[in-house]
Short mmCIF file of C-alpha atoms and ligand atoms in Angstrom, two decimals:
data_model
loop_
_atom_site.label_atom_id
_atom_site.label_comp_id
_atom_site.label_asym_id
_atom_site.label_seq_id
_atom_site.Cartn_x
_atom_site.Cartn_y
_atom_site.Cartn_z
CA MET N 1 49.48 -13.37 5.83
CA SER N 2 48.49 -16.28 8.09
CA ASP N 3 51.09 -18.37 9.83
CA ASN N 4 50.81 -22.15 9.78
CA LYS N 5 48.88 -22.52 13.00
CA PHE N 6 45.80 -20.66 11.77
CA VAL N 7 43.89 -20.77 8.48
CA LYS N 8 43.17 -17.03 8.67
CA LYS N 9 43.66 -14.11 10.99
CA ILE N 10 40.72 -11.95 11.98
CA ALA N 11 40.99 -8.59 13.71
CA CYS N 12 38.01 -6.75 15.17
CA ILE N 13 38.31 -3.06 15.92
CA GLY N 14 36.06 -2.14 18.85
CA ALA N 15 35.84 -4.36 21.94
CA GLY N 16 32.38 -3.29 23.09
CA TYR N 17 28.99 -4.99 23.45
CA VAL N 18 29.18 -6.15 19.83
CA GLY N 19 32.89 -6.67 19.14
CA GLY N 20 33.62 -8.72 22.27
CA PRO N 21 30.70 -11.19 22.11
CA THR N 22 30.59 -11.62 18.30
CA MET N 23 34.29 -12.38 18.10
CA THR N 24 34.02 -14.76 21.05
CA VAL N 25 31.35 -16.72 19.20
CA ILE N 26 33.40 -16.78 15.98
CA ALA N 27 36.50 -17.90 17.94
CA ASN N 28 34.48 -20.69 19.57
CA PHE N 29 33.16 -22.04 16.27
CA CYS N 30 36.36 -21.49 14.27
CA PRO N 31 39.26 -22.75 16.39
CA ASP N 32 41.46 -22.67 13.28
CA TYR N 33 41.02 -18.88 12.91
CA GLN N 34 42.99 -16.48 15.06
CA VAL N 35 40.67 -13.78 16.36
CA THR N 36 42.03 -10.61 17.97
CA VAL N 37 39.71 -7.98 19.41
CA LEU N 38 41.23 -4.51 19.50
CA ASP N 39 40.36 -1.30 21.26
CA ILE N 40 41.88 2.10 21.96
CA SER N 41 40.78 1.76 25.58
CA GLN N 42 43.49 -0.02 27.58
CA GLU N 43 41.06 -0.32 30.49
CA ARG N 44 38.51 -2.19 28.36
CA ILE N 45 41.12 -4.56 26.98
CA ASP N 46 42.49 -5.21 30.49
CA GLN N 47 38.96 -6.10 31.61
CA TRP N 48 38.52 -8.50 28.68
CA ASN N 49 41.78 -10.14 29.75
CA SER N 50 40.65 -10.42 33.38
CA ASP N 51 38.01 -12.45 35.24
CA ASP N 52 35.83 -9.36 35.47
CA LEU N 53 34.66 -8.86 31.88
CA PRO N 54 33.60 -5.32 30.92
CA ILE N 55 30.05 -6.39 30.06
CA PHE N 56 27.54 -8.78 31.59
CA GLU N 57 25.88 -11.10 29.10
CA PRO N 58 24.58 -14.58 30.00
CA GLY N 59 26.87 -17.31 28.65
CA LEU N 60 29.63 -14.90 27.61
CA LYS N 61 32.20 -15.58 30.31
CA GLU N 62 32.33 -19.37 29.78
CA ARG N 63 32.83 -18.84 26.07
CA VAL N 64 35.55 -16.23 26.54
CA LEU N 65 37.38 -18.50 28.98
CA LYS N 66 37.13 -21.41 26.54
CA ALA N 67 38.93 -19.56 23.72
CA ARG N 68 40.97 -16.81 25.36
CA GLY N 69 44.70 -17.41 24.92
CA GLN N 70 43.96 -20.24 22.44
CA ASN N 71 42.63 -18.47 19.37
CA LEU N 72 40.95 -15.45 20.96
CA PHE N 73 43.00 -12.46 22.03
CA PHE N 74 42.25 -8.96 23.32
CA SER N 75 44.82 -6.30 22.58
CA THR N 76 45.55 -2.61 22.10
CA ASP N 77 48.28 -3.37 19.57
CA ILE N 78 46.06 -2.13 16.78
CA GLY N 79 48.69 -1.37 14.12
CA ARG N 80 50.39 -4.77 14.24
CA CYS N 81 47.13 -6.72 14.30
CA ILE N 82 45.72 -4.76 11.34
CA ASP N 83 48.85 -5.52 9.37
CA GLU N 84 48.65 -9.24 10.12
CA ALA N 85 44.89 -9.65 9.58
CA ASP N 86 43.20 -11.09 6.50
CA ILE N 87 39.73 -10.00 7.59
CA ILE N 88 39.00 -6.90 9.70
CA PHE N 89 35.65 -6.38 11.39
CA VAL N 90 34.77 -2.81 12.32
CA ALA N 91 32.62 -2.73 15.48
CA VAL N 92 33.29 0.73 16.86
CA ASN N 93 30.53 2.89 18.29
CA THR N 94 28.41 5.05 15.99
CA PRO N 95 26.56 7.41 18.34
CA THR N 96 24.20 10.22 17.40
CA LYS N 97 26.06 13.43 16.57
CA THR N 98 25.87 15.98 19.37
CA PHE N 99 27.38 18.94 17.49
CA GLY N 100 27.34 20.80 14.18
CA GLU N 101 25.45 19.77 11.04
CA GLY N 102 22.88 17.06 11.78
CA ALA N 103 23.33 17.33 15.57
CA GLY N 104 20.79 15.19 17.44
CA LYS N 105 20.00 13.07 14.37
CA ALA N 106 22.89 12.14 12.09
CA VAL N 107 25.43 9.50 13.07
CA ASP N 108 28.77 10.69 14.37
CA LEU N 109 31.07 8.85 12.00
CA GLN N 110 34.33 10.03 13.52
CA TYR N 111 35.19 6.62 15.05
CA ILE N 112 34.49 4.85 11.77
CA GLU N 113 36.69 7.34 9.90
CA GLN N 114 39.51 7.07 12.46
CA THR N 115 39.35 3.30 12.10
CA ALA N 116 39.48 3.48 8.30
CA ARG N 117 42.53 5.74 8.43
CA ARG N 118 44.24 3.42 10.91
CA ILE N 119 43.57 0.42 8.66
CA LYS N 120 44.95 2.27 5.64
CA GLU N 121 48.10 3.39 7.48
CA ASN N 122 48.91 -0.07 8.81
CA SER N 123 48.05 -2.34 5.89
CA LYS N 124 50.71 -3.82 3.65
CA SER N 125 48.47 -6.37 1.93
CA ASP N 126 44.92 -6.69 0.54
CA LYS N 127 42.20 -7.10 3.15
CA ILE N 128 38.52 -7.74 3.60
CA ILE N 129 36.86 -5.04 5.70
CA VAL N 130 33.57 -6.01 7.35
CA GLU N 131 31.18 -3.32 8.57
CA LYS N 132 29.70 -4.69 11.80
CA SER N 133 28.81 -1.31 13.28
CA THR N 134 25.42 0.12 12.35
CA ILE N 135 26.00 2.92 9.88
CA PRO N 136 24.04 5.01 7.39
CA VAL N 137 23.25 3.52 4.00
CA ARG N 138 26.13 4.14 1.55
CA ALA N 139 28.70 4.48 4.36
CA ALA N 140 30.75 1.78 2.61
CA GLU N 141 31.31 4.26 -0.20
CA THR N 142 32.93 6.74 2.21
CA LEU N 143 34.92 3.96 3.82
CA SER N 144 36.19 2.85 0.43
CA LYS N 145 37.18 6.41 -0.56
CA ILE N 146 39.28 6.81 2.59
CA LEU N 147 40.85 3.36 2.34
CA HIS N 148 41.77 3.73 -1.33
CA SER N 149 42.89 7.36 -1.17
CA GLY N 150 46.42 8.38 -2.18
CA ASN N 151 48.69 6.22 -4.29
CA ASN N 152 48.01 3.05 -2.42
CA SER N 153 48.00 -0.15 -4.45
CA ILE N 154 46.41 -2.23 -1.69
CA HIS N 155 42.84 -3.39 -2.34
CA PHE N 156 40.26 -3.32 0.42
CA GLU N 157 37.03 -5.21 -0.26
CA ILE N 158 34.23 -3.88 1.87
CA LEU N 159 31.38 -6.07 3.10
CA SER N 160 28.36 -5.13 5.16
CA ASN N 161 27.49 -7.67 7.86
CA PRO N 162 25.22 -5.93 10.36
CA GLU N 163 24.69 -7.41 13.80
CA PHE N 164 21.14 -8.24 14.87
CA MET N 165 21.74 -9.58 18.37
CA ALA N 166 19.85 -8.12 21.30
CA GLU N 167 21.54 -7.56 24.64
CA GLY N 168 20.72 -10.02 27.39
CA THR N 169 20.21 -12.76 24.80
CA GLY N 170 23.26 -11.83 22.73
CA ILE N 171 25.05 -15.16 22.85
CA HIS N 172 21.90 -17.12 22.06
CA ASP N 173 21.05 -14.72 19.22
CA MET N 174 24.50 -15.04 17.68
CA GLU N 175 24.61 -18.81 18.01
CA ASN N 176 21.06 -19.23 16.66
CA PRO N 177 20.52 -16.24 14.40
CA ASP N 178 17.29 -15.65 12.46
CA ARG N 179 19.56 -14.65 9.61
CA ILE N 180 23.10 -13.58 8.84
CA LEU N 181 23.09 -10.77 6.32
CA ILE N 182 26.07 -10.16 4.06
CA GLY N 183 26.10 -7.30 1.59
CA SER N 184 28.81 -7.09 -1.04
CA MET N 185 29.67 -5.51 -4.37
CA GLY N 186 28.68 -7.50 -7.45
CA THR N 187 32.30 -7.58 -8.68
CA PRO N 188 34.36 -10.81 -8.72
CA SER N 189 36.45 -9.55 -5.77
CA GLY N 190 33.26 -8.59 -3.94
CA GLN N 191 31.80 -12.06 -4.43
CA ALA N 192 35.08 -13.70 -3.38
CA ALA N 193 35.17 -11.65 -0.17
CA ARG N 194 31.53 -12.53 0.52
CA ASP N 195 32.39 -16.22 0.14
CA GLU N 196 35.26 -15.85 2.64
CA LEU N 197 32.81 -14.49 5.20
CA ILE N 198 30.28 -17.22 4.42
CA LYS N 199 33.02 -19.79 5.17
CA ILE N 200 33.12 -18.50 8.73
CA TYR N 201 29.38 -18.39 9.39
CA GLU N 202 28.57 -21.69 7.70
CA ARG N 203 30.38 -23.44 10.56
CA TRP N 204 27.23 -23.02 12.63
CA VAL N 205 24.58 -21.20 10.60
CA PRO N 206 22.34 -23.25 8.27
CA PRO N 207 22.67 -22.16 4.60
CA GLU N 208 19.06 -20.97 4.33
CA LYS N 209 19.78 -18.40 7.04
CA LEU N 210 22.71 -16.87 5.19
CA ILE N 211 21.26 -13.99 3.19
CA THR N 212 23.33 -12.13 0.63
CA THR N 213 22.40 -8.78 -0.91
CA ASN N 214 24.09 -5.78 -2.44
CA LEU N 215 26.00 -3.54 -0.04
CA TRP N 216 23.41 -0.80 0.19
CA SER N 217 20.46 -3.12 0.87
CA SER N 218 22.40 -4.70 3.69
CA GLU N 219 23.34 -1.37 5.29
CA LEU N 220 19.78 -0.09 5.01
CA SER N 221 18.18 -3.35 6.22
CA LYS N 222 19.84 -2.95 9.61
CA LEU N 223 18.33 0.49 10.16
CA VAL N 224 14.96 -0.67 8.89
CA SER N 225 14.95 -3.76 11.15
CA ASN N 226 15.47 -1.65 14.24
CA ALA N 227 12.93 0.90 13.05
CA PHE N 228 10.29 -1.82 12.51
CA LEU N 229 10.96 -3.38 15.93
CA ALA N 230 10.74 -0.03 17.71
CA GLN N 231 7.65 0.89 15.70
CA ARG N 232 5.84 -2.18 17.05
CA ILE N 233 6.64 -1.14 20.61
CA SER N 234 5.46 2.42 20.00
CA SER N 235 2.31 1.08 18.36
CA ILE N 236 1.32 -1.03 21.36
CA ASN N 237 2.40 1.71 23.78
CA SER N 238 0.16 4.16 21.95
CA ILE N 239 -2.75 1.80 22.59
CA SER N 240 -1.86 1.42 26.30
CA GLY N 241 -3.06 4.94 27.09
CA LEU N 242 -6.36 4.20 25.45
CA CYS N 243 -6.68 0.96 27.45
CA GLU N 244 -6.17 2.81 30.72
CA VAL N 245 -9.23 5.00 30.11
CA THR N 246 -11.50 2.34 28.62
CA GLU N 247 -10.94 -0.64 30.94
CA ALA N 248 -9.42 -2.63 28.13
CA ASP N 249 -6.26 -4.53 29.07
CA VAL N 250 -3.29 -3.90 26.79
CA ASP N 251 -1.83 -7.39 27.34
CA GLU N 252 -5.12 -8.93 26.28
CA VAL N 253 -5.29 -6.65 23.25
CA ALA N 254 -1.68 -7.52 22.31
CA ARG N 255 -2.44 -11.22 22.66
CA ALA N 256 -5.54 -10.97 20.50
CA VAL N 257 -3.85 -8.85 17.85
CA GLY N 258 -0.64 -10.90 17.87
CA LYS N 259 -2.53 -14.14 17.22
CA ASP N 260 -3.04 -12.96 13.66
CA SER N 261 -0.22 -14.79 11.92
CA ARG N 262 0.28 -11.78 9.66
CA ILE N 263 1.09 -9.67 12.72
CA GLY N 264 2.69 -12.15 15.12
CA PRO N 265 3.12 -11.90 18.90
CA LYS N 266 6.64 -10.54 19.33
CA PHE N 267 7.62 -7.00 20.34
CA LEU N 268 4.10 -6.17 21.44
CA ARG N 269 4.89 -5.85 25.15
CA ALA N 270 3.65 -2.49 26.34
CA GLY N 271 5.88 -0.75 28.85
CA VAL N 272 7.40 2.47 30.05
CA GLY N 273 9.18 2.81 26.70
CA PHE N 274 12.05 1.31 24.78
CA GLY N 275 15.63 2.06 25.70
CA GLY N 276 19.06 0.84 24.69
CA SER N 277 21.86 2.32 22.69
CA CYS N 278 20.40 1.64 19.28
CA PHE N 279 16.66 2.09 18.67
CA ARG N 280 16.61 5.86 19.20
CA LYS N 281 19.97 6.39 17.49
CA ASP N 282 19.13 4.25 14.46
CA ILE N 283 15.68 5.76 13.93
CA LEU N 284 17.13 9.26 14.23
CA ASN N 285 19.64 8.23 11.61
CA LEU N 286 16.84 6.98 9.36
CA VAL N 287 14.94 10.23 9.88
CA TYR N 288 18.06 12.23 9.01
CA LEU N 289 18.65 10.22 5.85
CA CYS N 290 15.04 10.70 4.71
CA GLU N 291 15.28 14.43 5.30
CA HIS N 292 18.59 14.54 3.46
CA PHE N 293 17.00 12.87 0.44
CA GLY N 294 13.96 15.19 0.55
CA LEU N 295 11.53 12.56 1.85
CA GLN N 296 10.00 14.68 4.63
CA PRO N 297 6.73 12.69 5.08
CA VAL N 298 8.79 9.51 5.50
CA ALA N 299 11.03 11.26 8.03
CA ASP N 300 7.93 12.47 9.92
CA PHE N 301 6.45 8.96 9.92
CA TRP N 302 9.53 7.41 11.59
CA GLY N 303 10.03 10.43 13.84
CA GLN N 304 6.66 9.62 15.41
CA VAL N 305 8.02 6.31 16.72
CA ILE N 306 10.42 8.27 18.91
CA ALA N 307 7.87 10.94 19.79
CA MET N 308 5.52 8.19 21.02
CA ASN N 309 8.31 6.66 23.11
CA ASP N 310 9.08 10.02 24.73
CA TYR N 311 5.39 10.53 25.39
CA GLN N 312 5.13 7.09 27.03
CA MET N 313 7.95 7.84 29.50
CA GLU N 314 6.51 11.26 30.27
CA ARG N 315 3.05 9.78 30.75
CA PHE N 316 4.45 7.21 33.20
CA VAL N 317 5.84 9.96 35.45
CA GLN N 318 2.64 12.02 35.12
CA ARG N 319 0.62 9.02 36.28
CA MET N 320 2.92 8.55 39.27
CA LEU N 321 2.47 12.17 40.25
CA LYS N 322 -1.28 12.10 39.81
CA ALA N 323 -1.66 8.91 41.84
CA MET N 324 0.53 10.23 44.65
CA PHE N 325 -1.66 13.29 45.25
CA ASN N 326 0.25 15.49 42.76
CA SER N 327 3.40 15.73 44.84
CA VAL N 328 6.41 13.53 45.47
CA VAL N 329 8.40 16.17 47.35
CA ASN N 330 10.58 14.40 49.92
CA LYS N 331 8.88 11.08 49.24
CA LYS N 332 11.12 8.07 49.03
CA ILE N 333 10.68 6.20 45.77
CA ALA N 334 12.36 2.87 45.12
CA LEU N 335 13.28 2.19 41.51
CA PHE N 336 13.36 -1.54 40.87
CA GLY N 337 15.75 -1.97 37.97
CA PHE N 338 17.77 0.56 36.03
CA ALA N 339 19.09 -1.45 33.05
CA PHE N 340 17.24 -0.80 29.78
CA LYS N 341 16.19 -4.47 29.80
CA PRO N 342 16.91 -7.52 31.99
CA ASP N 343 20.03 -9.68 31.80
CA THR N 344 22.30 -6.79 30.95
CA GLY N 345 24.05 -4.13 33.00
CA ASP N 346 23.68 -1.70 30.08
CA THR N 347 21.75 1.45 30.92
CA ARG N 348 22.26 3.40 27.70
CA ASP N 349 19.09 5.40 26.96
CA SER N 350 17.25 3.43 29.64
CA PRO N 351 13.80 4.86 30.43
CA ALA N 352 14.93 4.68 34.08
CA ILE N 353 17.26 7.61 33.38
CA TYR N 354 14.40 9.78 32.15
CA VAL N 355 12.07 8.72 34.98
CA SER N 356 14.78 9.32 37.62
CA LYS N 357 15.57 12.78 36.31
CA MET N 358 11.90 13.77 36.25
CA LEU N 359 11.33 12.45 39.79
CA LEU N 360 14.43 14.26 41.07
CA LYS N 361 13.14 17.48 39.49
CA GLU N 362 9.93 16.89 41.45
CA ARG N 363 12.19 16.57 44.53
CA ALA N 364 11.57 12.92 45.29
CA ARG N 365 14.27 10.91 47.10
CA LEU N 366 15.43 8.03 44.90
CA TYR N 367 16.60 4.60 46.06
CA ILE N 368 17.77 2.69 43.03
CA THR N 369 18.31 -1.04 42.99
CA ASP N 370 19.47 -3.30 40.15
CA PRO N 371 21.40 -6.58 40.14
CA HIS N 372 23.91 -5.52 37.49
CA ALA N 373 23.50 -1.87 36.54
CA LEU N 374 24.18 0.21 39.65
CA LYS N 375 27.64 1.34 38.51
CA ASN N 376 26.24 2.56 35.20
CA ALA N 377 23.24 4.15 36.95
CA GLN N 378 25.60 6.12 39.14
CA ARG N 379 27.44 7.39 36.08
CA ASP N 380 24.16 8.27 34.29
CA LEU N 381 22.86 10.37 37.19
CA GLU N 382 26.17 11.94 38.13
CA GLY N 383 25.77 15.61 39.00
CA MET N 384 21.99 15.41 39.44
CA GLU N 385 20.75 17.41 42.38
CA GLY N 386 18.85 15.59 45.11
CA GLU N 387 19.05 12.45 47.21
CA ILE N 388 20.00 9.35 45.26
CA VAL N 389 21.00 6.11 46.96
CA TYR N 390 22.26 3.06 45.04
CA GLU N 391 21.18 -0.01 46.98
CA PRO N 392 21.82 -3.57 45.78
CA ASP N 393 19.22 -5.02 48.16
CA PRO N 394 15.64 -4.41 46.92
CA TYR N 395 14.22 -4.94 50.43
CA LYS N 396 16.38 -2.13 51.80
CA ALA N 397 15.60 0.06 48.79
CA ALA N 398 11.87 -0.30 49.50
CA GLU N 399 12.06 0.11 53.28
CA GLY N 400 10.14 3.24 54.30
CA ALA N 401 9.36 4.07 50.65
CA HIS N 402 6.11 5.65 49.53
CA ALA N 403 6.30 3.95 46.17
CA ILE N 404 8.08 1.35 44.09
CA ALA N 405 8.51 1.95 40.37
CA LEU N 406 9.50 -1.15 38.45
CA MET N 407 11.67 -0.12 35.51
CA THR N 408 13.30 -3.40 34.45
CA GLU N 409 11.65 -6.81 34.38
CA TRP N 410 14.42 -8.71 36.16
CA ASP N 411 13.23 -12.24 36.93
CA GLN N 412 14.18 -11.96 40.59
CA TYR N 413 11.70 -9.12 41.14
CA LYS N 414 8.86 -11.57 40.52
CA ASN N 415 9.82 -13.71 43.49
CA LEU N 416 10.39 -11.11 46.17
CA ASP N 417 8.45 -11.30 49.43
CA TYR N 418 6.05 -8.45 48.68
CA LYS N 419 4.24 -8.89 51.99
CA ARG N 420 7.51 -8.11 53.77
CA ILE N 421 8.08 -5.20 51.41
CA PHE N 422 4.55 -3.83 51.88
CA ASP N 423 4.85 -4.04 55.67
CA SER N 424 8.09 -2.05 55.58
CA MET N 425 6.70 0.76 53.41
CA GLU N 426 4.94 4.05 54.16
CA LYS N 427 1.17 3.90 53.68
CA PRO N 428 -0.58 4.27 51.37
CA ALA N 429 1.93 2.17 49.47
CA PHE N 430 2.08 2.55 45.69
CA LEU N 431 3.47 0.23 43.09
CA PHE N 432 3.97 1.44 39.51
CA ASP N 433 4.79 -1.48 37.24
CA GLY N 434 6.48 -0.02 34.17
CA ARG N 435 6.88 -3.44 32.57
CA ASN N 436 3.66 -5.25 33.56
CA HIS N 437 5.92 -7.78 35.21
CA LEU N 438 4.31 -8.50 38.57
CA ASP N 439 1.13 -10.18 39.79
CA HIS N 440 -1.05 -7.11 40.14
CA GLN N 441 -4.02 -8.81 41.79
CA ALA N 442 -1.78 -10.39 44.45
CA LEU N 443 -0.12 -7.03 45.13
CA PHE N 444 -3.50 -5.33 45.36
CA ASP N 445 -4.66 -8.02 47.77
CA LEU N 446 -1.62 -7.27 49.97
CA GLY N 447 -2.76 -3.65 50.18
CA PHE N 448 -0.75 -1.96 47.42
CA ASN N 449 -2.24 0.65 45.09
CA VAL N 450 -1.19 -0.81 41.79
CA HIS N 451 -0.71 1.21 38.61
CA SER N 452 0.50 -0.61 35.55
CA ILE N 453 0.75 0.04 31.83
CA GLY N 454 -2.43 -0.16 29.77
CA LYS N 455 -4.57 -1.61 32.56
CA PRO N 456 -7.13 -0.05 34.87
CA ASP N 457 -5.68 1.21 38.18
CA ARG N 458 -6.22 -0.99 41.24
CA THR N 459 -6.47 1.37 44.17
CA GLN N 460 -7.53 0.85 47.78
CA PHE N 461 -9.33 4.20 47.92
CA ASP N 462 -13.08 4.51 47.63
CA ASP N 463 -14.03 6.24 44.42
CA PRO N 464 -16.05 9.29 45.50
CA SER N 465 -17.73 9.64 42.11
P1 LIG C 1 30.46 0.12 22.47
O1 LIG C 1 30.51 1.56 22.78
O2 LIG C 1 30.11 -0.86 23.53
O3 LIG C 1 31.88 -0.35 21.88
C1 LIG C 1 32.58 0.35 20.91
C2 LIG C 1 34.07 0.23 21.22
O4 LIG C 1 34.80 0.79 20.14
C3 LIG C 1 34.50 0.99 22.47
O5 LIG C 1 35.13 0.10 23.38
C4 LIG C 1 35.47 2.05 21.95
O6 LIG C 1 36.56 2.32 22.84
C5 LIG C 1 35.97 1.40 20.67
N1 LIG C 1 36.53 2.35 19.71
C6 LIG C 1 36.02 3.53 19.29
N2 LIG C 1 36.83 4.09 18.38
C7 LIG C 1 37.88 3.24 18.21
C8 LIG C 1 39.02 3.26 17.39
N3 LIG C 1 39.26 4.27 16.55
N4 LIG C 1 39.88 2.22 17.46
C9 LIG C 1 39.65 1.20 18.32
N5 LIG C 1 38.58 1.12 19.11
C10 LIG C 1 37.69 2.13 19.06
O7 LIG C 1 29.47 -0.03 21.24
P2 LIG C 1 28.57 -1.32 20.87
O8 LIG C 1 27.34 -1.36 21.69
O9 LIG C 1 29.45 -2.51 20.83
O10 LIG C 1 28.12 -0.94 19.39
C11 LIG C 1 29.03 -0.96 18.32
C12 LIG C 1 28.26 -0.84 17.02
O11 LIG C 1 27.41 -1.97 16.87
C13 LIG C 1 27.34 0.38 16.93
O12 LIG C 1 27.33 0.83 15.60
C14 LIG C 1 25.98 -0.19 17.28
O13 LIG C 1 24.94 0.54 16.68
C15 LIG C 1 26.04 -1.57 16.69
N6 LIG C 1 25.18 -2.58 17.33
C16 LIG C 1 25.11 -2.64 18.70
C17 LIG C 1 24.33 -3.64 19.31
C18 LIG C 1 24.23 -3.76 20.80
O14 LIG C 1 23.46 -4.58 21.27
N7 LIG C 1 24.93 -2.99 21.60
C19 LIG C 1 23.66 -4.59 18.51
C20 LIG C 1 23.77 -4.49 17.11
C21 LIG C 1 24.54 -3.49 16.55
C1 LIG C 2 17.71 -4.26 19.60
C2 LIG C 2 17.24 -5.26 18.53
O1 LIG C 2 16.28 -6.13 19.12
C3 LIG C 2 18.41 -6.06 17.98
O2 LIG C 2 17.97 -6.90 16.91
C4 LIG C 2 19.49 -5.10 17.45
O3 LIG C 2 20.61 -5.82 17.00
C5 LIG C 2 19.90 -4.17 18.56
O4 LIG C 2 18.73 -3.44 19.05
C6 LIG C 2 20.87 -3.12 18.12
O5 LIG C 2 20.94 -2.78 16.96
O6 LIG C 2 21.55 -2.62 19.04
P1 LIG C 2 18.35 -4.43 22.16
O7 LIG C 2 18.19 -2.95 22.12
O8 LIG C 2 19.60 -4.97 22.72
O9 LIG C 2 18.23 -5.03 20.68
O10 LIG C 2 17.15 -5.09 22.99
P2 LIG C 2 15.58 -5.31 22.65
O11 LIG C 2 15.21 -6.64 23.15
O12 LIG C 2 15.27 -5.00 21.25
O13 LIG C 2 14.89 -4.24 23.60
C7 LIG C 2 15.01 -2.86 23.35
C8 LIG C 2 14.07 -2.10 24.25
O14 LIG C 2 12.72 -2.32 23.86
C9 LIG C 2 14.16 -2.49 25.73
O15 LIG C 2 14.09 -1.34 26.52
C10 LIG C 2 12.92 -3.35 25.94
O16 LIG C 2 12.44 -3.31 27.26
C11 LIG C 2 11.94 -2.69 24.99
N1 LIG C 2 10.86 -3.59 24.54
C12 LIG C 2 11.15 -4.68 23.80
C13 LIG C 2 9.54 -3.29 24.87
O17 LIG C 2 9.27 -2.27 25.54
N2 LIG C 2 8.55 -4.12 24.42
C14 LIG C 2 8.80 -5.22 23.67
O18 LIG C 2 7.84 -5.93 23.31
C15 LIG C 2 10.14 -5.51 23.36
#
């Protein structure tokens, strides 16, 4: 299939947060492979071909510019590129189903199925199909049935190669992965396909980090990884409430607990709750699978991770209300940050969406600031009743406000002139730190009433009790 210039041709279907960056990294490390990223959205592809990339990710733009037009291409010519490709990555979205059987839990596999049908229709030679999207365990079986249906003599070898990168550190994670997981069938053609994929990754990934398993273990490991990560966050968040009423400090508890090498320090940062496009969706998927296989207690166990996250967001708003004399009607509240985490403009399932909606229901006036996520914030809150202003300048967002609620731990929020901010605010001035990101003692000393996660409140009022 490949012409002389390139050893192999890779196509990736889905030019989103995963498809775009992963293929850019592969193109950078494999200049002898032609890599084409495909999407049904012309707008997305046009953005990938412009100076204004569709997603913000540190380090991404330089790497795209280095390879684009050399061995990295972005295109909507899906049929032709499928036909020419030796290896096809599938990185389309797999959202939670919003309708019919399994609504609110199961994965909506329509984009995966459409992709499989498109591959089948346009292939005239054998191909390796790589599942990059996160999908339910045994999805490869469905994929294989669709691809091999009818009297088609073409062979498609399916591999599972889940992506473990986190947004904001995506490029670093892909260039220095903890592991690359490849699941394949135990057949000779399965092993050969696996070796083809290893040839790509071994350009930059040390051999001990290349893990191979059977297909189903690989598919399931992705769901389980996200479930374990989210479970740690819900565990520490569950303890934060207890800290607030006992004068323990959740950061100190997390440090003490995390020092046990069997537990480790990562993913123990208490906060307003986890967000992002995957944790909730993947755990719901796990819950659905467990229910499907009659494992109700297991489904209930993982369901609690989400229940705790919902409770944490709700509790945050309740604390705001309580601190602000049980009413925020007409009060101006500045939301510092809207992205679900720093260094990304992504707001999917961001706790800021939940908090904003609750505050708007309580009739607060919202001034939202974020260095990269204001466009997405506007889309997320479209149609909501009430006053919402999107303000790039945090000083202006806080001017005249009764409270600041920090939703995203952007670095720049640490270094703001909080004296200037305090002076410009209504008094009493409140600061709710949903990420335990700021210097609470310094803010208290400036005159703020500071409420953070899992720490005693620091208020300027005399306690009458
Ligand atoms: P995304 O929504 O950003 O991108 C998906 C892209 O696929 C969209 O641009 C969409 O237009 C395109 N698409 C959908 N159907 C198509 C079709 N039939 N043909 C061509 N293009 C099509 O999604 P994402 O965040 O990149 O996630 C993709 C997958 O990767 C999901 O399964 C997700 O769970 C998984 N994942 C995401 C992350 C992350 O950080 N975002 C990390 C690891 C894994
Ligand atoms: C997560 C996983 O970390 C990735 O390995 C995985 O590939 C990805 O999901 C996916 O499948 O999409 P991501 O959601 O991009 O990555 O970002 P994380 O760093 O995991 O943060 C998720 C959320 O948890 C954020 O809202 C973050 O603020 C929150 N979080 C994280 C905490 O509240 N506390 C922590 O200690 C860590």
